[in-house]
Amino acid sequence: MARKKCRGFYLLLFAAVFAVAFGAAKLASASYITGQIYIDEKGGALFDVESDVNPQISGLSYDNGKLHGTTQALTQKQGEVWTFALELGEYNTILLDIHLPSSLEKIISIDGPTSAFDVEKRTLSVFDSNKELKLRLSYVLRNANGSSRALIAFFALLFVLLAFAGSFAYFKWRERKKRFEQIFPLVNEQEQRIIEALMRAPARQKELRKKLGIPKASFSRYVANLEKKKLIVREGDGKNKVLKLR
């Protein structure tokens, strides 16, 4: 009787060990995994994947053959290099699209099953059969701080150029002003008023005459005198004539 009980115990123990081994073998060799994985700029991996076995990844949920959610457990950063790693055992069918962030600058390395990278879409397509899904993808993103520094440098250069252009224009204006001030004794008071007005900006002949309140005949005479002295020029025709300093 004792021998029969002992024999029954060993049979139960063998059955239990076999069940555990079978379950482990099934888990280690899932038949398929397909779907999309989206990696953001902070290393978060969003899963929209189907598989017949739950790979039990931290942060992800598995329901009715669907693996979904976001996890930080698969990415790490060293310096400026990000690395995304998947180690999920052997599959009969592997069909995964891994989408990298829009700020992707370059791919450093891709190790694992057969894959192809679409540069335009920034997507790594992994496709293989009867293979262990052991993928390692290293990449670099554009540095936001570096972009900011480049932008600051651009505006600093623009400021310097504008300051230089402003200084050049100011010295040119001051030179011209000094030149005309030297000839003021050679012109009458009304001609001086015309010159001073044009030193601020070119003006239409009719508008300048009205602004200075000079009679039309006198104004035409003053303008003609200044032209003869090569101090001003008239451009345009008819009512659209514009006066400006030489």
Tab-separated table of C-alpha atoms in Angstrom:
chain	number	residue	atom	x	y	z
A	1	MET	CA	0.000	0.000	0.000
A	2	ALA	CA	2.787	2.386	0.923
A	3	ARG	CA	4.560	1.499	-2.340
A	4	LYS	CA	1.425	2.386	-4.379
A	5	LYS	CA	1.114	5.741	-2.589
A	6	CYS	CA	4.773	6.521	-3.270
A	7	ARG	CA	4.348	5.578	-6.918
A	8	GLY	CA	1.295	7.867	-7.207
A	9	PHE	CA	3.244	10.738	-5.651
A	10	TYR	CA	6.050	10.386	-8.218
A	11	LEU	CA	3.526	10.348	-11.071
A	12	LEU	CA	1.941	13.575	-9.803
A	13	LEU	CA	5.376	15.180	-9.372
A	14	PHE	CA	6.388	14.179	-12.908
A	15	ALA	CA	3.138	15.564	-14.325
A	16	ALA	CA	3.665	18.861	-12.504
A	17	VAL	CA	7.265	19.214	-13.732
A	18	PHE	CA	6.186	18.378	-17.291
A	19	ALA	CA	3.400	20.969	-17.183
A	20	VAL	CA	5.782	23.667	-15.952
A	21	ALA	CA	8.403	22.762	-18.569
A	22	PHE	CA	5.788	22.722	-21.332
A	23	GLY	CA	4.436	26.105	-20.264
A	24	ALA	CA	7.928	27.587	-20.127
A	25	ALA	CA	8.751	26.197	-23.567
A	26	LYS	CA	5.549	27.642	-24.960
A	27	LEU	CA	6.304	31.044	-23.438
A	28	ALA	CA	9.852	31.009	-24.760
A	29	SER	CA	8.727	30.149	-28.288
A	30	ALA	CA	5.671	32.236	-29.127
A	31	SER	CA	4.404	31.759	-32.675
A	32	TYR	CA	3.931	35.363	-33.794
A	33	ILE	CA	4.322	39.045	-32.912
A	34	THR	CA	3.061	41.832	-35.201
A	35	GLY	CA	2.168	45.510	-34.930
A	36	GLN	CA	3.439	49.038	-34.349
A	37	ILE	CA	5.777	50.540	-31.755
A	38	TYR	CA	6.081	54.334	-31.462
A	39	ILE	CA	9.077	55.799	-29.616
A	40	ASP	CA	8.834	59.394	-28.380
A	41	GLU	CA	11.602	61.947	-27.752
A	42	LYS	CA	11.800	61.021	-24.057
A	43	GLY	CA	12.287	57.305	-24.705
A	44	GLY	CA	8.714	56.201	-24.091
A	45	ALA	CA	7.659	53.257	-26.296
A	46	LEU	CA	3.955	53.079	-27.177
A	47	PHE	CA	2.887	49.538	-28.140
A	48	ASP	CA	0.043	48.591	-30.480
A	49	VAL	CA	1.067	44.963	-30.955
A	50	GLU	CA	-0.538	41.531	-31.295
A	51	SER	CA	1.047	38.299	-30.032
A	52	ASP	CA	-0.136	34.915	-28.847
A	53	VAL	CA	1.937	35.191	-25.648
A	54	ASN	CA	2.270	37.963	-23.084
A	55	PRO	CA	5.961	38.988	-22.964
A	56	GLN	CA	5.298	40.647	-19.589
A	57	ILE	CA	6.927	44.027	-20.222
A	58	SER	CA	6.724	46.564	-17.408
A	59	GLY	CA	4.117	49.243	-18.098
A	60	LEU	CA	2.284	47.295	-20.829
A	61	SER	CA	-1.073	45.527	-20.693
A	62	TYR	CA	-1.939	42.268	-22.435
A	63	ASP	CA	-5.571	41.470	-23.297
A	64	ASN	CA	-6.951	38.934	-25.770
A	65	GLY	CA	-3.713	38.667	-27.699
A	66	LYS	CA	-3.140	42.442	-27.801
A	67	LEU	CA	-0.188	44.169	-26.173
A	68	HIS	CA	-0.736	47.885	-25.551
A	69	GLY	CA	0.382	50.792	-23.392
A	70	THR	CA	3.555	52.847	-22.957
A	71	THR	CA	6.782	51.758	-21.282
A	72	GLN	CA	10.120	53.367	-20.463
A	73	ALA	CA	11.692	49.986	-19.668
A	74	LEU	CA	13.042	49.331	-23.164
A	75	THR	CA	15.046	52.523	-23.756
A	76	GLN	CA	18.133	54.002	-22.183
A	77	LYS	CA	20.339	56.997	-22.941
A	78	GLN	CA	24.113	57.311	-22.701
A	79	GLY	CA	25.430	60.731	-23.625
A	80	GLU	CA	23.515	61.749	-26.731
A	81	VAL	CA	22.880	58.144	-27.888
A	82	TRP	CA	19.508	56.493	-27.240
A	83	THR	CA	19.218	52.682	-27.343
A	84	PHE	CA	15.972	50.729	-27.755
A	85	ALA	CA	16.276	47.012	-26.930
A	86	LEU	CA	13.799	44.132	-27.315
A	87	GLU	CA	14.583	40.599	-26.067
A	88	LEU	CA	11.383	38.551	-26.259
A	89	GLY	CA	12.405	35.030	-27.224
A	90	GLU	CA	11.842	33.064	-30.448
A	91	TYR	CA	8.928	33.616	-32.834
A	92	ASN	CA	7.744	31.829	-35.949
A	93	THR	CA	6.664	35.185	-37.407
A	94	ILE	CA	8.037	38.658	-36.634
A	95	LEU	CA	6.416	41.703	-38.278
A	96	LEU	CA	7.039	44.939	-36.390
A	97	ASP	CA	7.244	48.599	-37.418
A	98	ILE	CA	9.225	50.740	-34.986
A	99	HIS	CA	8.580	54.466	-35.477
A	100	LEU	CA	11.278	56.867	-34.249
A	101	PRO	CA	10.709	60.527	-33.217
A	102	SER	CA	10.469	63.298	-35.840
A	103	SER	CA	13.600	64.861	-34.296
A	104	LEU	CA	15.719	61.855	-35.379
A	105	GLU	CA	19.163	63.017	-36.503
A	106	LYS	CA	20.885	59.731	-37.336
A	107	ILE	CA	20.925	55.967	-36.780
A	108	ILE	CA	24.033	54.678	-35.009
A	109	SER	CA	23.456	50.918	-35.303
A	110	ILE	CA	20.812	48.216	-35.830
A	111	ASP	CA	21.414	44.679	-34.535
A	112	GLY	CA	18.953	41.803	-34.623
A	113	PRO	CA	16.524	40.085	-37.014
A	114	THR	CA	16.151	41.068	-40.669
A	115	SER	CA	15.047	44.698	-40.963
A	116	ALA	CA	14.825	47.701	-43.294
A	117	PHE	CA	14.891	51.382	-42.364
A	118	ASP	CA	12.728	53.986	-44.145
A	119	VAL	CA	14.624	57.281	-43.835
A	120	GLU	CA	11.711	59.460	-44.939
A	121	LYS	CA	9.238	57.913	-42.490
A	122	ARG	CA	11.885	57.308	-39.775
A	123	THR	CA	10.543	53.761	-39.409
A	124	LEU	CA	12.408	50.493	-38.848
A	125	SER	CA	10.500	47.504	-40.265
A	126	VAL	CA	11.519	44.213	-38.637
A	127	PHE	CA	10.481	41.070	-40.526
A	128	ASP	CA	11.768	37.544	-39.971
A	129	SER	CA	10.672	33.980	-39.227
A	130	ASN	CA	11.765	31.276	-36.801
A	131	LYS	CA	14.116	33.745	-35.188
A	132	GLU	CA	14.831	35.034	-31.724
A	133	LEU	CA	13.520	38.586	-31.341
A	134	LYS	CA	16.651	40.173	-29.933
A	135	LEU	CA	16.757	43.696	-31.348
A	136	ARG	CA	19.063	46.567	-30.420
A	137	LEU	CA	18.562	49.952	-32.096
A	138	SER	CA	20.818	52.942	-31.308
A	139	TYR	CA	20.090	56.458	-32.561
A	140	VAL	CA	20.667	60.172	-31.934
A	141	LEU	CA	18.058	62.936	-31.788
A	142	ARG	CA	18.564	66.568	-32.717
A	143	ASN	CA	19.664	68.537	-29.678
A	144	ALA	CA	17.001	71.097	-28.711
A	145	ASN	CA	19.574	73.069	-26.707
A	146	GLY	CA	21.920	73.050	-29.687
A	147	SER	CA	19.121	74.385	-31.892
A	148	SER	CA	18.433	77.134	-29.368
A	149	ARG	CA	22.110	78.082	-29.286
A	150	ALA	CA	22.186	78.205	-33.087
A	151	LEU	CA	19.104	80.429	-33.080
A	152	ILE	CA	20.660	82.763	-30.509
A	153	ALA	CA	23.864	82.924	-32.560
A	154	PHE	CA	21.844	83.748	-35.686
A	155	PHE	CA	19.998	86.618	-34.001
A	156	ALA	CA	23.232	87.887	-32.448
A	157	LEU	CA	24.834	87.991	-35.902
A	158	LEU	CA	21.734	89.680	-37.312
A	159	PHE	CA	21.892	92.296	-34.540
A	160	VAL	CA	25.566	93.004	-35.285
A	161	LEU	CA	24.834	93.383	-39.007
A	162	LEU	CA	21.892	95.701	-38.341
A	163	ALA	CA	23.968	97.724	-35.890
A	164	PHE	CA	26.743	98.023	-38.477
A	165	ALA	CA	24.271	99.037	-41.194
A	166	GLY	CA	22.659	101.548	-38.826
A	167	SER	CA	26.024	103.037	-37.884
A	168	PHE	CA	27.043	103.264	-41.536
A	169	ALA	CA	23.776	104.999	-42.447
A	170	TYR	CA	24.131	107.394	-39.496
A	171	PHE	CA	27.702	108.408	-40.377
A	172	LYS	CA	26.727	108.831	-44.016
A	173	TRP	CA	23.783	111.037	-42.999
A	174	ARG	CA	25.988	113.065	-40.650
A	175	GLU	CA	28.553	113.548	-43.420
A	176	ARG	CA	25.868	114.726	-45.803
A	177	LYS	CA	24.417	117.047	-43.157
A	178	LYS	CA	27.836	118.562	-42.508
A	179	ARG	CA	28.330	119.082	-46.238
A	180	PHE	CA	25.021	120.881	-46.666
A	181	GLU	CA	25.522	122.954	-43.522
A	182	GLN	CA	28.730	124.235	-45.088
A	183	ILE	CA	26.815	125.493	-48.128
A	184	PHE	CA	23.902	127.048	-46.209
A	185	PRO	CA	25.573	130.480	-46.360
A	186	LEU	CA	25.444	130.183	-50.173
A	187	VAL	CA	21.658	129.667	-50.378
A	188	ASN	CA	18.711	131.780	-49.264
A	189	GLU	CA	16.471	131.002	-46.308
A	190	GLN	CA	13.729	129.226	-48.328
A	191	GLU	CA	16.245	127.086	-50.218
A	192	GLN	CA	17.776	126.129	-46.870
A	193	ARG	CA	14.326	125.055	-45.619
A	194	ILE	CA	13.902	122.853	-48.689
A	195	ILE	CA	17.321	121.244	-48.138
A	196	GLU	CA	16.649	120.644	-44.419
A	197	ALA	CA	13.315	118.971	-45.244
A	198	LEU	CA	14.953	116.724	-47.841
A	199	MET	CA	17.704	115.792	-45.372
A	200	ARG	CA	15.014	114.014	-43.357
A	201	ALA	CA	13.545	112.153	-46.353
A	202	PRO	CA	12.830	112.527	-50.090
A	203	ALA	CA	9.406	114.078	-50.805
A	204	ARG	CA	6.972	114.724	-53.632
A	205	GLN	CA	7.436	118.237	-54.976
A	206	LYS	CA	3.791	119.246	-54.529
A	207	GLU	CA	3.544	117.852	-50.984
A	208	LEU	CA	6.802	119.500	-49.898
A	209	ARG	CA	5.679	122.878	-51.237
A	210	LYS	CA	2.416	122.678	-49.295
A	211	LYS	CA	4.221	121.500	-46.156
A	212	LEU	CA	6.645	124.451	-46.268
A	213	GLY	CA	3.908	126.923	-47.254
A	214	ILE	CA	5.896	128.397	-50.154
A	215	PRO	CA	4.011	129.879	-53.153
A	216	LYS	CA	4.103	127.657	-56.247
A	217	ALA	CA	6.040	130.041	-58.514
A	218	SER	CA	8.627	130.825	-55.840
A	219	PHE	CA	8.994	127.162	-54.927
A	220	SER	CA	9.652	126.190	-58.564
A	221	ARG	CA	12.320	128.890	-58.755
A	222	TYR	CA	14.028	127.719	-55.560
A	223	VAL	CA	14.031	124.115	-56.777
A	224	ALA	CA	15.502	125.140	-60.142
A	225	ASN	CA	18.278	127.092	-58.374
A	226	LEU	CA	19.131	124.114	-56.158
A	227	GLU	CA	19.234	121.829	-59.203
A	228	LYS	CA	21.645	124.202	-60.951
A	229	LYS	CA	23.876	124.132	-57.882
A	230	LYS	CA	23.733	120.304	-58.066
A	231	LEU	CA	22.348	120.049	-54.545
A	232	ILE	CA	19.078	118.263	-55.342
A	233	VAL	CA	17.602	116.138	-58.130
A	234	ARG	CA	14.058	115.665	-59.429
A	235	GLU	CA	12.831	112.202	-60.390
A	236	GLY	CA	9.564	111.194	-62.044
A	237	ASP	CA	7.086	113.077	-64.232
A	238	GLY	CA	4.301	115.565	-63.687
A	239	LYS	CA	2.609	115.523	-60.288
A	240	ASN	CA	4.645	112.489	-59.251
A	241	LYS	CA	7.981	114.317	-59.288
A	242	VAL	CA	10.053	113.445	-56.228
A	243	LEU	CA	12.761	115.704	-54.807
A	244	LYS	CA	15.831	114.229	-53.144
A	245	LEU	CA	19.316	115.352	-52.203
A	246	ARG	CA	22.257	114.426	-54.354
